[in-house]
Amino acid sequence: DTAVSQTPKYLVTQMGNDKSIKCEQNLGHDTMYWYKQDSKKFLKIMFSYNNKELIINETVPNRFSPKSPDKAHLNLHINSLELGDSAVYFCASSRTLGQGKNTEAFFGQGTRLTVV
Amino acid sequence: AQSVTQLDSHVSVSEGTPVLLRCNYSSSYSPSLFWYVQHPNKGLQLLLKYTSAATLVKGINGFEAEFKKSETSFHLTKPSAHMSDAAEYFCVVSDPYNNNDMRFGAGTRLTVKP
């Protein structure tokens, strides 16, 4: 009954490869996010989708492409992986309330990506 | 754009003593504010949230935070630290007028000594 689930939990791959991380939420939320956590624990937002529409697209390389087939899923595809892409990637979701407010974000357990 | 500053990268306390983790925010409008905790090699868990209701917010595990608009602060406190509180703590601001963009502080690592 995991609320926000990511797969895989660990991903080790070689430079230059293309890989995907999947995220699914069963909370009925309408907003989903991808965050990157670097080795210093700093969490930086990468993308946010609301009702399958991209609403936040931070300055990330265009090798990163999010895809939201429906409100419950937000996948992250990464092309031509580089050493600097090594990090923990977190998916999260929240629900938009009235008057522009939103609920807190619920986070997945993270995907530890190691590029060798 | 909104942002948060966590004033201490590392806080060390003894078990049984009070905890204070400091957070200042910057936002054009009345923000939503959150504190999350991350235990080693774990995901992020919500401790508490402020969404323009009571300014003193109670969370899980005995944590509290007080929203002070005049000081643009949202400091996290706990009267008595437990060993299990050792973790990384993140202050987060969400701007409802900017697509609910959630911005994290750099984090404060809390160490609890026996």
PDB file of C-alpha atoms in Angstrom, chain B:
ATOM      1  CA  ALA B   1      10.933  33.592  -5.961  1.00  0.00           C
ATOM      2  CA  GLN B   2      10.568  32.040  -2.573  1.00  0.00           C
ATOM      3  CA  SER B   3      13.462  30.502  -0.677  1.00  0.00           C
ATOM      4  CA  VAL B   4      14.443  29.167   2.720  1.00  0.00           C
ATOM      5  CA  THR B   5      17.651  29.486   4.687  1.00  0.00           C
ATOM      6  CA  GLN B   6      18.525  26.985   7.357  1.00  0.00           C
ATOM      7  CA  LEU B   7      20.908  28.825   9.588  1.00  0.00           C
ATOM      8  CA  ASP B   8      22.837  25.828  10.899  1.00  0.00           C
ATOM      9  CA  SER B   9      24.243  23.033   8.785  1.00  0.00           C
ATOM     10  CA  HIS B  10      24.912  20.916  11.877  1.00  0.00           C
ATOM     11  CA  VAL B  11      23.425  20.942  15.372  1.00  0.00           C
ATOM     12  CA  SER B  12      24.650  18.697  18.172  1.00  0.00           C
ATOM     13  CA  VAL B  13      22.726  18.212  21.410  1.00  0.00           C
ATOM     14  CA  SER B  14      22.804  15.810  24.316  1.00  0.00           C
ATOM     15  CA  GLU B  15      19.990  13.363  24.836  1.00  0.00           C
ATOM     16  CA  GLY B  16      17.268  14.893  26.984  1.00  0.00           C
ATOM     17  CA  THR B  17      18.153  18.511  26.141  1.00  0.00           C
ATOM     18  CA  PRO B  18      16.109  20.859  23.938  1.00  0.00           C
ATOM     19  CA  VAL B  19      16.443  21.001  20.179  1.00  0.00           C
ATOM     20  CA  LEU B  20      16.293  24.189  18.102  1.00  0.00           C
ATOM     21  CA  LEU B  21      16.669  24.070  14.326  1.00  0.00           C
ATOM     22  CA  ARG B  22      16.424  27.476  12.698  1.00  0.00           C
ATOM     23  CA  CYS B  23      14.756  28.369   9.423  1.00  0.00           C
ATOM     24  CA  ASN B  24      14.120  31.722   7.761  1.00  0.00           C
ATOM     25  CA  TYR B  25      12.032  32.049   4.654  1.00  0.00           C
ATOM     26  CA  SER B  26      11.581  34.525   1.863  1.00  0.00           C
ATOM     27  CA  SER B  27       8.309  34.691  -0.015  1.00  0.00           C
ATOM     28  CA  SER B  28       6.310  37.336  -1.784  1.00  0.00           C
ATOM     29  CA  TYR B  29       3.043  36.051  -0.414  1.00  0.00           C
ATOM     30  CA  SER B  30       1.779  34.082   2.534  1.00  0.00           C
ATOM     31  CA  PRO B  31       3.537  30.791   2.045  1.00  0.00           C
ATOM     32  CA  SER B  32       2.963  27.264   3.199  1.00  0.00           C
ATOM     33  CA  LEU B  33       5.895  26.005   5.271  1.00  0.00           C
ATOM     34  CA  PHE B  34       6.928  22.480   6.139  1.00  0.00           C
ATOM     35  CA  TRP B  35       9.567  20.581   8.052  1.00  0.00           C
ATOM     36  CA  TYR B  36      10.682  17.196   6.777  1.00  0.00           C
ATOM     37  CA  VAL B  37      13.031  14.668   8.360  1.00  0.00           C
ATOM     38  CA  GLN B  38      15.304  12.236   6.552  1.00  0.00           C
ATOM     39  CA  HIS B  39      16.922   9.385   8.430  1.00  0.00           C
ATOM     40  CA  PRO B  40      20.074   7.857   6.913  1.00  0.00           C
ATOM     41  CA  ASN B  41      19.405   6.134   3.601  1.00  0.00           C
ATOM     42  CA  LYS B  42      15.694   6.745   3.965  1.00  0.00           C
ATOM     43  CA  GLY B  43      13.067   8.841   2.267  1.00  0.00           C
ATOM     44  CA  LEU B  44      11.562  12.080   3.521  1.00  0.00           C
ATOM     45  CA  GLN B  45       8.912  12.142   6.194  1.00  0.00           C
ATOM     46  CA  LEU B  46       6.716  15.105   7.021  1.00  0.00           C
ATOM     47  CA  LEU B  47       7.132  16.363  10.583  1.00  0.00           C
ATOM     48  CA  LEU B  48       4.684  19.275  10.483  1.00  0.00           C
ATOM     49  CA  LYS B  49       3.204  21.963   8.278  1.00  0.00           C
ATOM     50  CA  TYR B  50       1.974  25.539   8.447  1.00  0.00           C
ATOM     51  CA  THR B  51      -0.749  26.599   6.026  1.00  0.00           C
ATOM     52  CA  SER B  52      -2.024  29.915   7.447  1.00  0.00           C
ATOM     53  CA  ALA B  53      -3.993  28.485  10.335  1.00  0.00           C
ATOM     54  CA  ALA B  54      -2.519  28.470  13.879  1.00  0.00           C
ATOM     55  CA  THR B  55       0.947  29.963  14.034  1.00  0.00           C
ATOM     56  CA  LEU B  56       2.156  27.349  16.518  1.00  0.00           C
ATOM     57  CA  VAL B  57       2.158  24.022  14.777  1.00  0.00           C
ATOM     58  CA  LYS B  58       2.520  20.671  16.472  1.00  0.00           C
ATOM     59  CA  GLY B  59       3.958  17.748  14.607  1.00  0.00           C
ATOM     60  CA  ILE B  60       4.925  14.160  15.134  1.00  0.00           C
ATOM     61  CA  ASN B  61       7.435  12.856  17.665  1.00  0.00           C
ATOM     62  CA  GLY B  62       7.051  15.885  19.931  1.00  0.00           C
ATOM     63  CA  PHE B  63       8.283  18.478  17.443  1.00  0.00           C
ATOM     64  CA  GLU B  64       6.778  21.946  17.151  1.00  0.00           C
ATOM     65  CA  ALA B  65       7.363  24.990  14.985  1.00  0.00           C
ATOM     66  CA  GLU B  66       6.191  28.565  15.257  1.00  0.00           C
ATOM     67  CA  PHE B  67       5.451  30.755  12.273  1.00  0.00           C
ATOM     68  CA  LYS B  68       6.609  34.335  12.925  1.00  0.00           C
ATOM     69  CA  LYS B  69       5.752  36.592  10.038  1.00  0.00           C
ATOM     70  CA  SER B  70       7.525  39.624  11.497  1.00  0.00           C
ATOM     71  CA  GLU B  71      10.754  37.644  11.689  1.00  0.00           C
ATOM     72  CA  THR B  72      10.093  35.530   8.563  1.00  0.00           C
ATOM     73  CA  SER B  73      11.035  32.520  10.635  1.00  0.00           C
ATOM     74  CA  PHE B  74       9.737  28.985  11.119  1.00  0.00           C
ATOM     75  CA  HIS B  75      12.056  27.433  13.684  1.00  0.00           C
ATOM     76  CA  LEU B  76      11.677  23.802  14.729  1.00  0.00           C
ATOM     77  CA  THR B  77      11.853  22.856  18.398  1.00  0.00           C
ATOM     78  CA  LYS B  78      11.584  19.857  20.657  1.00  0.00           C
ATOM     79  CA  PRO B  79      11.778  19.987  24.454  1.00  0.00           C
ATOM     80  CA  SER B  80      13.835  16.837  24.916  1.00  0.00           C
ATOM     81  CA  ALA B  81      15.965  15.113  22.286  1.00  0.00           C
ATOM     82  CA  HIS B  82      16.002  11.357  21.822  1.00  0.00           C
ATOM     83  CA  MET B  83      18.715   9.334  20.189  1.00  0.00           C
ATOM     84  CA  SER B  84      16.249   8.398  17.462  1.00  0.00           C
ATOM     85  CA  ASP B  85      15.939  12.084  16.472  1.00  0.00           C
ATOM     86  CA  ALA B  86      19.402  12.016  14.890  1.00  0.00           C
ATOM     87  CA  ALA B  87      18.740  12.729  11.214  1.00  0.00           C
ATOM     88  CA  GLU B  88      18.769  15.402   8.521  1.00  0.00           C
ATOM     89  CA  TYR B  89      16.030  18.038   8.780  1.00  0.00           C
ATOM     90  CA  PHE B  90      14.737  20.135   5.924  1.00  0.00           C
ATOM     91  CA  CYS B  91      12.701  23.331   6.009  1.00  0.00           C
ATOM     92  CA  VAL B  92      10.528  23.767   2.923  1.00  0.00           C
ATOM     93  CA  VAL B  93       8.558  26.707   1.531  1.00  0.00           C
ATOM     94  CA  SER B  94       5.745  26.387  -0.972  1.00  0.00           C
ATOM     95  CA  ASP B  95       4.489  29.382  -2.888  1.00  0.00           C
ATOM     96  CA  PRO B  96       0.857  28.957  -3.916  1.00  0.00           C
ATOM     97  CA  TYR B  97       1.176  31.761  -6.445  1.00  0.00           C
ATOM     98  CA  ASN B  98       4.108  30.132  -8.182  1.00  0.00           C
ATOM     99  CA  ASN B  99       2.645  26.782  -9.175  1.00  0.00           C
ATOM    100  CA  ASN B 100       3.051  25.496  -5.609  1.00  0.00           C
ATOM    101  CA  ASP B 101       6.771  25.403  -6.218  1.00  0.00           C
ATOM    102  CA  MET B 102       8.336  23.713  -3.180  1.00  0.00           C
ATOM    103  CA  ARG B 103      11.846  24.865  -2.291  1.00  0.00           C
ATOM    104  CA  PHE B 104      14.050  23.051   0.197  1.00  0.00           C
ATOM    105  CA  GLY B 105      16.572  24.519   2.582  1.00  0.00           C
ATOM    106  CA  ALA B 106      20.076  23.070   2.560  1.00  0.00           C
ATOM    107  CA  GLY B 107      19.281  20.887   5.542  1.00  0.00           C
ATOM    108  CA  THR B 108      20.448  20.687   9.154  1.00  0.00           C
ATOM    109  CA  ARG B 109      22.094  17.550  10.422  1.00  0.00           C
ATOM    110  CA  LEU B 110      21.059  16.835  14.002  1.00  0.00           C
ATOM    111  CA  THR B 111      23.406  14.756  16.124  1.00  0.00           C
ATOM    112  CA  VAL B 112      22.241  13.491  19.522  1.00  0.00           C
ATOM    113  CA  LYS B 113      24.917  12.520  22.025  1.00  0.00           C
ATOM    114  CA  PRO B 114      24.217  10.003  24.779  1.00  0.00           C
TER     115      PRO B 114
END
